[in-house]
mmCIF file with all atom_site columns, C-alpha atoms in Angstrom:
data_model
loop_
_atom_site.group_PDB
_atom_site.id
_atom_site.type_symbol
_atom_site.label_atom_id
_atom_site.label_alt_id
_atom_site.label_comp_id
_atom_site.label_asym_id
_atom_site.label_entity_id
_atom_site.label_seq_id
_atom_site.pdbx_PDB_ins_code
_atom_site.Cartn_x
_atom_site.Cartn_y
_atom_site.Cartn_z
_atom_site.occupancy
_atom_site.B_iso_or_equiv
_atom_site.pdbx_formal_charge
_atom_site.auth_seq_id
_atom_site.auth_comp_id
_atom_site.auth_asym_id
_atom_site.auth_atom_id
_atom_site.pdbx_PDB_model_num
ATOM 1   C CA . GLN P 1 1   ? -7.518  -4.504  -3.744  1.00 85.00 ? 220 GLN P CA 1
ATOM 2   C CA . TYR P 1 2   ? -9.972  -1.879  -2.503  1.00 87.00 ? 221 TYR P CA 1
ATOM 3   C CA . SER P 1 3   ? -7.599  0.996   -3.214  1.00 94.00 ? 222 SER P CA 1
ATOM 4   C CA . PHE P 1 4   ? -9.059  1.443   -6.702  1.00 92.00 ? 223 PHE P CA 1
ATOM 5   C CA . GLN P 1 5   ? -12.664 1.608   -5.545  1.00 90.00 ? 224 GLN P CA 1
ATOM 6   C CA . GLU P 1 6   ? -14.418 4.979   -5.568  1.00 90.00 ? 225 GLU P CA 1
ATOM 7   C CA . ASN P 1 7   ? -12.509 7.372   -3.277  1.00 92.00 ? 226 ASN P CA 1
ATOM 8   C CA . GLY P 1 8   ? -9.748  4.784   -2.794  1.00 94.00 ? 227 GLY P CA 1
ATOM 9   C CA . TRP P 1 9   ? -6.155  5.873   -2.221  1.00 96.00 ? 228 TRP P CA 1
ATOM 10  C CA . GLY P 1 10  ? -4.929  4.132   -5.375  1.00 95.00 ? 229 GLY P CA 1
ATOM 11  C CA . ALA P 1 11  ? -7.569  5.905   -7.443  1.00 94.00 ? 230 ALA P CA 1
ATOM 12  C CA . TYR P 1 12  ? -6.487  9.198   -5.864  1.00 93.00 ? 231 TYR P CA 1
ATOM 13  C CA . LEU P 1 13  ? -2.891  8.629   -6.964  1.00 93.00 ? 232 LEU P CA 1
ATOM 14  C CA . ALA P 1 14  ? -3.967  7.518   -10.442 1.00 92.00 ? 233 ALA P CA 1
ATOM 15  C CA . GLU P 1 15  ? -5.929  10.746  -10.856 1.00 92.00 ? 234 GLU P CA 1
ATOM 16  C CA . ARG P 1 16  ? -2.961  12.844  -9.704  1.00 89.00 ? 235 ARG P CA 1
ATOM 17  C CA . LEU P 1 17  ? -0.659  11.083  -12.159 1.00 91.00 ? 236 LEU P CA 1
ATOM 18  C CA . VAL P 1 18  ? -2.901  10.792  -15.194 1.00 90.00 ? 237 VAL P CA 1
ATOM 19  C CA . ARG P 1 19  ? -0.864  11.154  -18.411 1.00 88.00 ? 238 ARG P CA 1
ATOM 20  C CA . LYS P 1 20  ? 2.346   11.069  -16.393 1.00 88.00 ? 239 LYS P CA 1
ATOM 21  C CA . CYS P 1 21  ? 2.552   7.414   -15.390 1.00 90.00 ? 240 CYS P CA 1
ATOM 22  C CA . ASP P 1 22  ? 0.346   4.399   -14.798 1.00 91.00 ? 241 ASP P CA 1
ATOM 23  C CA . VAL P 1 23  ? -0.557  3.405   -11.250 1.00 92.00 ? 242 VAL P CA 1
ATOM 24  C CA . VAL P 1 24  ? -0.627  -0.397  -11.219 1.00 93.00 ? 243 VAL P CA 1
ATOM 25  C CA . ASN P 1 25  ? -2.690  -2.006  -8.466  1.00 93.00 ? 244 ASN P CA 1
ATOM 26  C CA . ARG P 1 26  ? -1.675  -5.509  -7.379  1.00 92.00 ? 245 ARG P CA 1
ATOM 27  C CA . GLY P 1 27  ? -3.351  -5.498  -3.973  1.00 91.00 ? 246 GLY P CA 1
ATOM 28  C CA . ILE P 1 28  ? -5.232  -8.730  -3.287  1.00 92.00 ? 247 ILE P CA 1
ATOM 29  C CA . SER P 1 29  ? -7.869  -8.882  -0.561  1.00 92.00 ? 248 SER P CA 1
ATOM 30  C CA . GLY P 1 30  ? -7.078  -11.135 2.379   1.00 94.00 ? 249 GLY P CA 1
ATOM 31  C CA . TYR P 1 31  ? -3.474  -11.936 1.431   1.00 96.00 ? 250 TYR P CA 1
ATOM 32  C CA . ASN P 1 32  ? -0.559  -11.889 3.852   1.00 98.00 ? 251 ASN P CA 1
ATOM 33  C CA . THR P 1 33  ? 3.195   -11.544 3.351   1.00 98.00 ? 252 THR P CA 1
ATOM 34  C CA . ARG P 1 34  ? 3.687   -15.322 3.220   1.00 98.00 ? 253 ARG P CA 1
ATOM 35  C CA . TRP P 1 35  ? 1.575   -15.493 0.067   1.00 97.00 ? 254 TRP P CA 1
ATOM 36  C CA . ALA P 1 36  ? 2.697   -12.134 -1.352  1.00 97.00 ? 255 ALA P CA 1
ATOM 37  C CA . LYS P 1 37  ? 6.361   -13.143 -1.201  1.00 97.00 ? 256 LYS P CA 1
ATOM 38  C CA . LEU P 1 38  ? 5.577   -16.127 -3.416  1.00 97.00 ? 257 LEU P CA 1
ATOM 39  C CA . ILE P 1 39  ? 3.696   -14.211 -6.087  1.00 96.00 ? 258 ILE P CA 1
ATOM 40  C CA . LEU P 1 40  ? 5.852   -11.064 -6.206  1.00 96.00 ? 259 LEU P CA 1
ATOM 41  C CA . PRO P 1 41  ? 8.216   -12.451 -8.904  1.00 95.00 ? 260 PRO P CA 1
ATOM 42  C CA . ARG P 1 42  ? 5.135   -13.053 -11.065 1.00 94.00 ? 261 ARG P CA 1
ATOM 43  C CA . LEU P 1 43  ? 3.951   -9.461  -10.578 1.00 93.00 ? 262 LEU P CA 1
ATOM 44  C CA . VAL P 1 44  ? 7.352   -7.807  -11.054 1.00 93.00 ? 263 VAL P CA 1
ATOM 45  C CA . THR P 1 45  ? 9.351   -10.113 -13.300 1.00 90.00 ? 264 THR P CA 1
ATOM 46  C CA . GLU P 1 46  ? 13.073  -10.187 -13.955 1.00 88.00 ? 265 GLU P CA 1
ATOM 47  C CA . ASN P 1 47  ? 12.283  -8.806  -17.419 1.00 86.00 ? 266 ASN P CA 1
ATOM 48  C CA . THR P 1 48  ? 10.534  -5.750  -15.997 1.00 86.00 ? 267 THR P CA 1
ATOM 49  C CA . SER P 1 49  ? 12.254  -2.554  -17.062 1.00 87.00 ? 268 SER P CA 1
ATOM 50  C CA . ALA P 1 50  ? 13.349  -1.119  -13.716 1.00 86.00 ? 269 ALA P CA 1
ATOM 51  C CA . ASP P 1 51  ? 13.942  2.274   -15.335 1.00 86.00 ? 270 ASP P CA 1
ATOM 52  C CA . SER P 1 52  ? 10.213  2.544   -16.033 1.00 88.00 ? 271 SER P CA 1
ATOM 53  C CA . ILE P 1 53  ? 9.283   2.125   -12.334 1.00 92.00 ? 272 ILE P CA 1
ATOM 54  C CA . VAL P 1 54  ? 9.315   5.312   -10.293 1.00 92.00 ? 273 VAL P CA 1
ATOM 55  C CA . ALA P 1 55  ? 7.875   3.932   -7.026  1.00 94.00 ? 274 ALA P CA 1
ATOM 56  C CA . VAL P 1 56  ? 6.683   0.702   -5.419  1.00 96.00 ? 275 VAL P CA 1
ATOM 57  C CA . THR P 1 57  ? 4.586   0.469   -2.253  1.00 97.00 ? 276 THR P CA 1
ATOM 58  C CA . ILE P 1 58  ? 4.391   -2.631  -0.046  1.00 98.00 ? 277 ILE P CA 1
ATOM 59  C CA . PHE P 1 59  ? 1.398   -2.544  2.302   1.00 97.00 ? 278 PHE P CA 1
ATOM 60  C CA . PHE P 1 60  ? 0.918   -5.595  4.557   1.00 98.00 ? 279 PHE P CA 1
ATOM 61  C CA . GLY P 1 61  ? 0.317   -6.446  8.197   1.00 97.00 ? 280 GLY P CA 1
ATOM 62  C CA . ALA P 1 62  ? -3.405  -6.236  8.874   1.00 97.00 ? 281 ALA P CA 1
ATOM 63  C CA . ASN P 1 63  ? -3.855  -9.893  7.923   1.00 97.00 ? 282 ASN P CA 1
ATOM 64  C CA . ASP P 1 64  ? -0.472  -11.165 9.153   1.00 97.00 ? 283 ASP P CA 1
ATOM 65  C CA . SER P 1 65  ? -1.280  -9.785  12.621  1.00 98.00 ? 284 SER P CA 1
ATOM 66  C CA . ALA P 1 66  ? -4.528  -11.744 12.950  1.00 97.00 ? 285 ALA P CA 1
ATOM 67  C CA . LEU P 1 67  ? -4.536  -13.807 16.159  1.00 97.00 ? 286 LEU P CA 1
ATOM 68  C CA . LYS P 1 68  ? -3.207  -17.295 15.451  1.00 96.00 ? 287 LYS P CA 1
ATOM 69  C CA . GLU P 1 69  ? -5.689  -19.164 17.624  1.00 95.00 ? 288 GLU P CA 1
ATOM 70  C CA . LEU P 1 70  ? -8.687  -17.447 16.038  1.00 95.00 ? 289 LEU P CA 1
ATOM 71  C CA . ASN P 1 71  ? -7.498  -16.883 12.472  1.00 95.00 ? 290 ASN P CA 1
ATOM 72  C CA . PRO P 1 72  ? -4.713  -19.364 11.685  1.00 96.00 ? 291 PRO P CA 1
ATOM 73  C CA . LYS P 1 73  ? -5.181  -19.125 7.914   1.00 96.00 ? 292 LYS P CA 1
ATOM 74  C CA . GLN P 1 74  ? -4.144  -15.464 7.635   1.00 96.00 ? 293 GLN P CA 1
ATOM 75  C CA . HIS P 1 75  ? -1.852  -15.244 10.675  1.00 97.00 ? 294 HIS P CA 1
ATOM 76  C CA . VAL P 1 76  ? 1.897   -14.994 10.089  1.00 98.00 ? 295 VAL P CA 1
ATOM 77  C CA . PRO P 1 77  ? 4.258   -14.936 13.099  1.00 98.00 ? 296 PRO P CA 1
ATOM 78  C CA . LEU P 1 78  ? 5.887   -11.569 13.750  1.00 98.00 ? 297 LEU P CA 1
ATOM 79  C CA . GLU P 1 79  ? 9.458   -12.651 12.934  1.00 98.00 ? 298 GLU P CA 1
ATOM 80  C CA . GLU P 1 80  ? 8.344   -14.307 9.701   1.00 98.00 ? 299 GLU P CA 1
ATOM 81  C CA . TYR P 1 81  ? 6.370   -11.188 8.761   1.00 98.00 ? 300 TYR P CA 1
ATOM 82  C CA . ALA P 1 82  ? 9.515   -9.073  9.099   1.00 98.00 ? 301 ALA P CA 1
ATOM 83  C CA . ALA P 1 83  ? 11.564  -11.629 7.171   1.00 98.00 ? 302 ALA P CA 1
ATOM 84  C CA . ASN P 1 84  ? 8.959   -11.728 4.389   1.00 98.00 ? 303 ASN P CA 1
ATOM 85  C CA . LEU P 1 85  ? 8.961   -7.944  4.049   1.00 98.00 ? 304 LEU P CA 1
ATOM 86  C CA . LYS P 1 86  ? 12.748  -7.965  3.913   1.00 98.00 ? 305 LYS P CA 1
ATOM 87  C CA . SER P 1 87  ? 12.665  -10.731 1.295   1.00 98.00 ? 306 SER P CA 1
ATOM 88  C CA . MET P 1 88  ? 10.283  -8.713  -0.903  1.00 98.00 ? 307 MET P CA 1
ATOM 89  C CA . VAL P 1 89  ? 12.477  -5.620  -0.671  1.00 98.00 ? 308 VAL P CA 1
ATOM 90  C CA . GLN P 1 90  ? 15.545  -7.695  -1.496  1.00 98.00 ? 309 GLN P CA 1
ATOM 91  C CA . TYR P 1 91  ? 13.786  -9.208  -4.502  1.00 97.00 ? 310 TYR P CA 1
ATOM 92  C CA . LEU P 1 92  ? 12.868  -5.744  -5.829  1.00 97.00 ? 311 LEU P CA 1
ATOM 93  C CA . LYS P 1 93  ? 16.481  -4.655  -5.378  1.00 96.00 ? 312 LYS P CA 1
ATOM 94  C CA . SER P 1 94  ? 17.614  -7.767  -7.273  1.00 95.00 ? 313 SER P CA 1
ATOM 95  C CA . VAL P 1 95  ? 15.638  -6.611  -10.327 1.00 95.00 ? 314 VAL P CA 1
ATOM 96  C CA . ASP P 1 96  ? 17.261  -3.157  -10.056 1.00 94.00 ? 315 ASP P CA 1
ATOM 97  C CA . ILE P 1 97  ? 14.485  -1.288  -8.248  1.00 95.00 ? 316 ILE P CA 1
ATOM 98  C CA . THR P 1 98  ? 16.530  0.791   -5.837  1.00 95.00 ? 317 THR P CA 1
ATOM 99  C CA . ALA P 1 99  ? 15.668  1.319   -2.171  1.00 96.00 ? 318 ALA P CA 1
ATOM 100 C CA . ASP P 1 100 ? 14.850  4.996   -2.696  1.00 94.00 ? 319 ASP P CA 1
ATOM 101 C CA . ARG P 1 101 ? 11.922  3.942   -4.903  1.00 94.00 ? 320 ARG P CA 1
ATOM 102 C CA . ILE P 1 102 ? 10.396  1.549   -2.328  1.00 96.00 ? 321 ILE P CA 1
ATOM 103 C CA . ILE P 1 103 ? 7.930   2.641   0.348   1.00 97.00 ? 322 ILE P CA 1
ATOM 104 C CA . LEU P 1 104 ? 6.751   0.265   3.068   1.00 98.00 ? 323 LEU P CA 1
ATOM 105 C CA . ILE P 1 105 ? 3.355   1.023   4.625   1.00 98.00 ? 324 ILE P CA 1
ATOM 106 C CA . THR P 1 106 ? 2.473   -0.293  8.072   1.00 98.00 ? 325 THR P CA 1
ATOM 107 C CA . PRO P 1 107 ? -0.972  -1.669  8.830   1.00 98.00 ? 326 PRO P CA 1
ATOM 108 C CA . PRO P 1 108 ? -3.444  0.919   10.111  1.00 97.00 ? 327 PRO P CA 1
ATOM 109 C CA . PRO P 1 109 ? -4.606  0.713   13.725  1.00 97.00 ? 328 PRO P CA 1
ATOM 110 C CA . LEU P 1 110 ? -7.486  -1.596  14.608  1.00 97.00 ? 329 LEU P CA 1
ATOM 111 C CA . GLN P 1 111 ? -10.633 -0.185  16.203  1.00 96.00 ? 330 GLN P CA 1
ATOM 112 C CA . GLU P 1 112 ? -11.485 -3.267  18.238  1.00 95.00 ? 331 GLU P CA 1
ATOM 113 C CA . SER P 1 113 ? -15.118 -2.622  19.190  1.00 95.00 ? 332 SER P CA 1
ATOM 114 C CA . ALA P 1 114 ? -16.147 -1.963  15.581  1.00 95.00 ? 333 ALA P CA 1
ATOM 115 C CA . TRP P 1 115 ? -14.231 -4.966  14.252  1.00 95.00 ? 334 TRP P CA 1
ATOM 116 C CA . GLU P 1 116 ? -15.641 -7.188  16.992  1.00 94.00 ? 335 GLU P CA 1
ATOM 117 C CA . LYS P 1 117 ? -19.125 -6.172  15.872  1.00 95.00 ? 336 LYS P CA 1
ATOM 118 C CA . ALA P 1 118 ? -18.237 -7.098  12.279  1.00 95.00 ? 337 ALA P CA 1
ATOM 119 C CA . CYS P 1 119 ? -16.810 -10.450 13.435  1.00 94.00 ? 338 CYS P CA 1
ATOM 120 C CA . ARG P 1 120 ? -19.868 -11.281 15.535  1.00 94.00 ? 339 ARG P CA 1
ATOM 121 C CA . ALA P 1 121 ? -22.130 -10.530 12.567  1.00 96.00 ? 340 ALA P CA 1
ATOM 122 C CA . LYS P 1 122 ? -20.347 -13.402 10.801  1.00 93.00 ? 341 LYS P CA 1
ATOM 123 C CA . GLY P 1 123 ? -20.576 -15.659 13.849  1.00 94.00 ? 342 GLY P CA 1
ATOM 124 C CA . ASP P 1 124 ? -16.906 -15.200 14.726  1.00 94.00 ? 343 ASP P CA 1
ATOM 125 C CA . LYS P 1 125 ? -15.018 -13.892 17.756  1.00 95.00 ? 344 LYS P CA 1
ATOM 126 C CA . LEU P 1 126 ? -12.764 -10.834 17.684  1.00 95.00 ? 345 LEU P CA 1
ATOM 127 C CA . ASN P 1 127 ? -9.744  -12.158 15.784  1.00 95.00 ? 346 ASN P CA 1
ATOM 128 C CA . ARG P 1 128 ? -7.362  -9.184  15.951  1.00 96.00 ? 347 ARG P CA 1
ATOM 129 C CA . CYS P 1 129 ? -6.224  -6.667  18.546  1.00 96.00 ? 348 CYS P CA 1
ATOM 130 C CA . ASN P 1 130 ? -4.674  -3.244  18.134  1.00 97.00 ? 349 ASN P CA 1
ATOM 131 C CA . ALA P 1 131 ? -1.690  -3.845  20.405  1.00 97.00 ? 350 ALA P CA 1
ATOM 132 C CA . THR P 1 132 ? -0.645  -6.843  18.301  1.00 97.00 ? 351 THR P CA 1
ATOM 133 C CA . THR P 1 133 ? -1.129  -4.879  15.079  1.00 98.00 ? 352 THR P CA 1
ATOM 134 C CA . GLY P 1 134 ? 1.156   -2.250  16.599  1.00 98.00 ? 353 GLY P CA 1
ATOM 135 C CA . GLN P 1 135 ? 3.932   -4.813  17.037  1.00 98.00 ? 354 GLN P CA 1
ATOM 136 C CA . TYR P 1 136 ? 3.704   -5.626  13.328  1.00 98.00 ? 355 TYR P CA 1
ATOM 137 C CA . ALA P 1 137 ? 3.746   -1.921  12.475  1.00 98.00 ? 356 ALA P CA 1
ATOM 138 C CA . GLN P 1 138 ? 6.923   -1.497  14.539  1.00 98.00 ? 357 GLN P CA 1
ATOM 139 C CA . ALA P 1 139 ? 8.489   -4.472  12.752  1.00 98.00 ? 358 ALA P CA 1
ATOM 140 C CA . CYS P 1 140 ? 7.631   -2.895  9.392   1.00 98.00 ? 359 CYS P CA 1
ATOM 141 C CA . VAL P 1 141 ? 9.317   0.368   10.439  1.00 98.00 ? 360 VAL P CA 1
ATOM 142 C CA . GLN P 1 142 ? 12.392  -1.581  11.545  1.00 98.00 ? 361 GLN P CA 1
ATOM 143 C CA . VAL P 1 143 ? 12.614  -3.467  8.232   1.00 98.00 ? 362 VAL P CA 1
ATOM 144 C CA . ALA P 1 144 ? 12.459  -0.172  6.347   1.00 98.00 ? 363 ALA P CA 1
ATOM 145 C CA . ARG P 1 145 ? 15.265  1.173   8.515   1.00 98.00 ? 364 ARG P CA 1
ATOM 146 C CA . GLU P 1 146 ? 17.417  -1.906  7.904   1.00 98.00 ? 365 GLU P CA 1
ATOM 147 C CA . CYS P 1 147 ? 16.729  -1.991  4.157   1.00 98.00 ? 366 CYS P CA 1
ATOM 148 C CA . GLY P 1 148 ? 17.114  1.743   3.579   1.00 97.00 ? 367 GLY P CA 1
ATOM 149 C CA . THR P 1 149 ? 13.598  2.289   2.230   1.00 97.00 ? 368 THR P CA 1
ATOM 150 C CA . ASP P 1 150 ? 11.056  4.941   3.103   1.00 96.00 ? 369 ASP P CA 1
ATOM 151 C CA . VAL P 1 151 ? 8.186   3.983   5.410   1.00 97.00 ? 370 VAL P CA 1
ATOM 152 C CA . LEU P 1 152 ? 4.726   5.335   6.074   1.00 97.00 ? 371 LEU P CA 1
ATOM 153 C CA . ASP P 1 153 ? 3.826   4.464   9.672   1.00 98.00 ? 372 ASP P CA 1
ATOM 154 C CA . LEU P 1 154 ? 0.069   4.532   9.273   1.00 97.00 ? 373 LEU P CA 1
ATOM 155 C CA . TRP P 1 155 ? -0.514  2.842   12.649  1.00 97.00 ? 374 TRP P CA 1
ATOM 156 C CA . THR P 1 156 ? 1.177   5.683   14.529  1.00 97.00 ? 375 THR P CA 1
ATOM 157 C CA . LEU P 1 157 ? 0.030   8.586   12.359  1.00 97.00 ? 376 LEU P CA 1
ATOM 158 C CA . MET P 1 158 ? -3.646  7.673   12.504  1.00 97.00 ? 377 MET P CA 1
ATOM 159 C CA . GLN P 1 159 ? -3.589  7.387   16.277  1.00 96.00 ? 378 GLN P CA 1
ATOM 160 C CA . LYS P 1 160 ? -2.312  10.939  16.671  1.00 94.00 ? 379 LYS P CA 1
ATOM 161 C CA . ASN P 1 161 ? -5.989  11.690  16.236  1.00 73.00 ? 380 ASN P CA 1
ATOM 162 C CA . GLN P 1 162 ? -7.332  10.167  19.459  1.00 74.00 ? 381 GLN P CA 1
ATOM 163 C CA . ASP P 1 163 ? -10.584 9.079   17.808  1.00 87.00 ? 382 ASP P CA 1
ATOM 164 C CA . PHE P 1 164 ? -9.165  7.261   14.798  1.00 94.00 ? 383 PHE P CA 1
ATOM 165 C CA . SER P 1 165 ? -12.351 5.231   14.215  1.00 94.00 ? 384 SER P CA 1
ATOM 166 C CA . SER P 1 166 ? -13.445 7.583   11.424  1.00 95.00 ? 385 SER P CA 1
ATOM 167 C CA . TYR P 1 167 ? -10.465 6.384   9.371   1.00 96.00 ? 386 TYR P CA 1
ATOM 168 C CA . LEU P 1 168 ? -11.925 2.857   9.317   1.00 97.00 ? 387 LEU P CA 1
ATOM 169 C CA . SER P 1 169 ? -15.167 1.618   7.786   1.00 95.00 ? 388 SER P CA 1
ATOM 170 C CA . ASP P 1 170 ? -15.577 -1.444  10.015  1.00 95.00 ? 389 ASP P CA 1
ATOM 171 C CA . GLY P 1 171 ? -12.691 -1.168  12.474  1.00 95.00 ? 390 GLY P CA 1
ATOM 172 C CA . LEU P 1 172 ? -10.245 -2.843  10.071  1.00 96.00 ? 391 LEU P CA 1
ATOM 173 C CA . HIS P 1 173 ? -10.645 -1.592  6.498   1.00 95.00 ? 392 HIS P CA 1
ATOM 174 C CA . LEU P 1 174 ? -10.097 2.024   5.478   1.00 96.00 ? 393 LEU P CA 1
ATOM 175 C CA . SER P 1 175 ? -13.078 4.354   5.215   1.00 96.00 ? 394 SER P CA 1
ATOM 176 C CA . THR P 1 176 ? -13.289 7.170   2.681   1.00 96.00 ? 395 THR P CA 1
ATOM 177 C CA . LYS P 1 177 ? -11.587 9.422   5.231   1.00 96.00 ? 396 LYS P CA 1
ATOM 178 C CA . GLY P 1 178 ? -8.914  6.789   5.886   1.00 96.00 ? 397 GLY P CA 1
ATOM 179 C CA . ASN P 1 179 ? -8.246  6.427   2.164   1.00 97.00 ? 398 ASN P CA 1
ATOM 180 C CA . SER P 1 180 ? -7.906  10.199  1.852   1.00 96.00 ? 399 SER P CA 1
ATOM 181 C CA . PHE P 1 181 ? -5.530  10.268  4.817   1.00 96.00 ? 400 PHE P CA 1
ATOM 182 C CA . LEU P 1 182 ? -3.327  7.525   3.365   1.00 97.00 ? 401 LEU P CA 1
ATOM 183 C CA . ALA P 1 183 ? -3.380  9.124   -0.085  1.00 96.00 ? 402 ALA P CA 1
ATOM 184 C CA . ALA P 1 184 ? -2.312  12.512  1.295   1.00 96.00 ? 403 ALA P CA 1
ATOM 185 C CA . GLN P 1 185 ? 0.476   11.011  3.406   1.00 96.00 ? 404 GLN P CA 1
ATOM 186 C CA . LEU P 1 186 ? 1.723   8.937   0.498   1.00 95.00 ? 405 LEU P CA 1
ATOM 187 C CA . TRP P 1 187 ? 1.524   11.809  -1.976  1.00 93.00 ? 406 TRP P CA 1
ATOM 188 C CA . SER P 1 188 ? 3.656   13.970  0.307   1.00 92.00 ? 407 SER P CA 1
ATOM 189 C CA . ARG P 1 189 ? 6.383   11.327  -0.067  1.00 90.00 ? 408 ARG P CA 1
ATOM 190 C CA . LEU P 1 190 ? 5.894   10.900  -3.805  1.00 90.00 ? 409 LEU P CA 1
ATOM 191 C CA . GLU P 1 191 ? 5.200   14.440  -4.978  1.00 88.00 ? 410 GLU P CA 1
ATOM 192 C CA . ASN P 1 192 ? 8.813   15.534  -5.396  1.00 80.00 ? 411 ASN P CA 1
ATOM 193 C CA . LYS P 1 193 ? 9.629   12.369  -7.329  1.00 78.00 ? 412 LYS P CA 1
ATOM 194 C CA . LEU P 1 194 ? 6.554   12.208  -9.507  1.00 79.00 ? 413 LEU P CA 1
ATOM 195 C CA . SER P 1 195 ? 4.968   15.617  -10.000 1.00 72.00 ? 414 SER P CA 1
ATOM 196 C CA . ALA P 1 196 ? 7.865   16.699  -12.234 1.00 77.00 ? 415 ALA P CA 1
ATOM 197 C CA . LEU P 1 197 ? 7.353   13.792  -14.634 1.00 84.00 ? 416 LEU P CA 1
ATOM 198 C CA . PRO P 1 198 ? 6.676   15.048  -18.163 1.00 86.00 ? 417 PRO P CA 1
ATOM 199 C CA . SER P 1 199 ? 3.281   14.477  -19.742 1.00 87.00 ? 418 SER P CA 1
ATOM 200 C CA . LEU P 1 200 ? 3.236   11.345  -21.869 1.00 87.00 ? 419 LEU P CA 1
ATOM 201 C CA . LEU P 1 201 ? 1.722   13.234  -24.804 1.00 89.00 ? 420 LEU P CA 1
ATOM 202 C CA . PRO P 1 202 ? 1.270   16.932  -25.527 1.00 89.00 ? 421 PRO P CA 1
ATOM 203 C CA . TYR P 1 203 ? -1.793  18.887  -24.486 1.00 88.00 ? 422 TYR P CA 1
ATOM 204 C CA . TRP P 1 204 ? -4.321  18.844  -27.309 1.00 91.00 ? 423 TRP P CA 1
ATOM 205 C CA . ARG P 1 205 ? -4.000  22.579  -27.987 1.00 93.00 ? 424 ARG P CA 1
ATOM 206 C CA . ASP P 1 206 ? -0.277  22.067  -28.565 1.00 93.00 ? 425 ASP P CA 1
ATOM 207 C CA . VAL P 1 207 ? -0.773  19.475  -31.297 1.00 94.00 ? 426 VAL P CA 1
ATOM 208 C CA . ASP P 1 208 ? -0.144  20.864  -34.796 1.00 92.00 ? 427 ASP P CA 1
ATOM 209 C CA . HIS P 1 209 ? -3.456  19.992  -36.404 1.00 93.00 ? 428 HIS P CA 1
ATOM 210 C CA . THR P 1 210 ? -2.061  20.560  -39.892 1.00 94.00 ? 429 THR P CA 1
ATOM 211 C CA . ASN P 1 211 ? 0.734   18.055  -39.246 1.00 94.00 ? 430 ASN P CA 1
ATOM 212 C CA . PRO P 1 212 ? -0.112  15.917  -36.193 1.00 95.00 ? 431 PRO P CA 1
ATOM 213 C CA . GLU P 1 213 ? 2.690   13.490  -36.943 1.00 93.00 ? 432 GLU P CA 1
ATOM 214 C CA . ALA P 1 214 ? 5.195   16.203  -36.070 1.00 91.00 ? 433 ALA P CA 1
ATOM 215 C CA . SER P 1 215 ? 3.702   16.503  -32.582 1.00 90.00 ? 434 SER P CA 1
ATOM 216 C CA . LEU P 1 216 ? 2.755   12.903  -31.845 1.00 91.00 ? 435 LEU P CA 1
ATOM 217 C CA . LEU P 1 217 ? 5.378   10.675  -33.467 1.00 89.00 ? 436 LEU P CA 1
#
């Protein structure tokens, strides 16, 4: 949901692809794969023209990996999380969106001290831990391998920088730097597919002003 805020990774992609294709954001704050699996057919219907879709990203795990005893509403068991991801990929394939157009994104790492501070400010205890999030990230990578899709292992990539806290605004959600990092990593996977897309309409200087219909219709 926050990917279209100022400096968000979705906004970055939309800017890169302006007049080439529309970037459709269906991220919903706080949701997990259990809920997303149910609403996916409403977001991408059977009547959707698969030929018009060049890429789909599926980005879940930060909420699913919440600790059950402290956050039972968002928590989804690890095996169910993997099964839900697989189910979503299979649904997309069933409406003719091929595996080479699907990219799974793992949850980012959790910076526990910062997130604990955010939790305590709300009167809560620390309700996630990075090691558990890592298990969900590994499951996401495995699902991608089994389903033949691409995967962006954000959890691993971000921790190659030992101090990954700057990628997160509160220990959980992406900061401006984290959004830029995700956008750059994702664009490197999409650029070959998408940068060659033709412009939807001609550049204004190329429009025949004496007969615009010839250029625009």
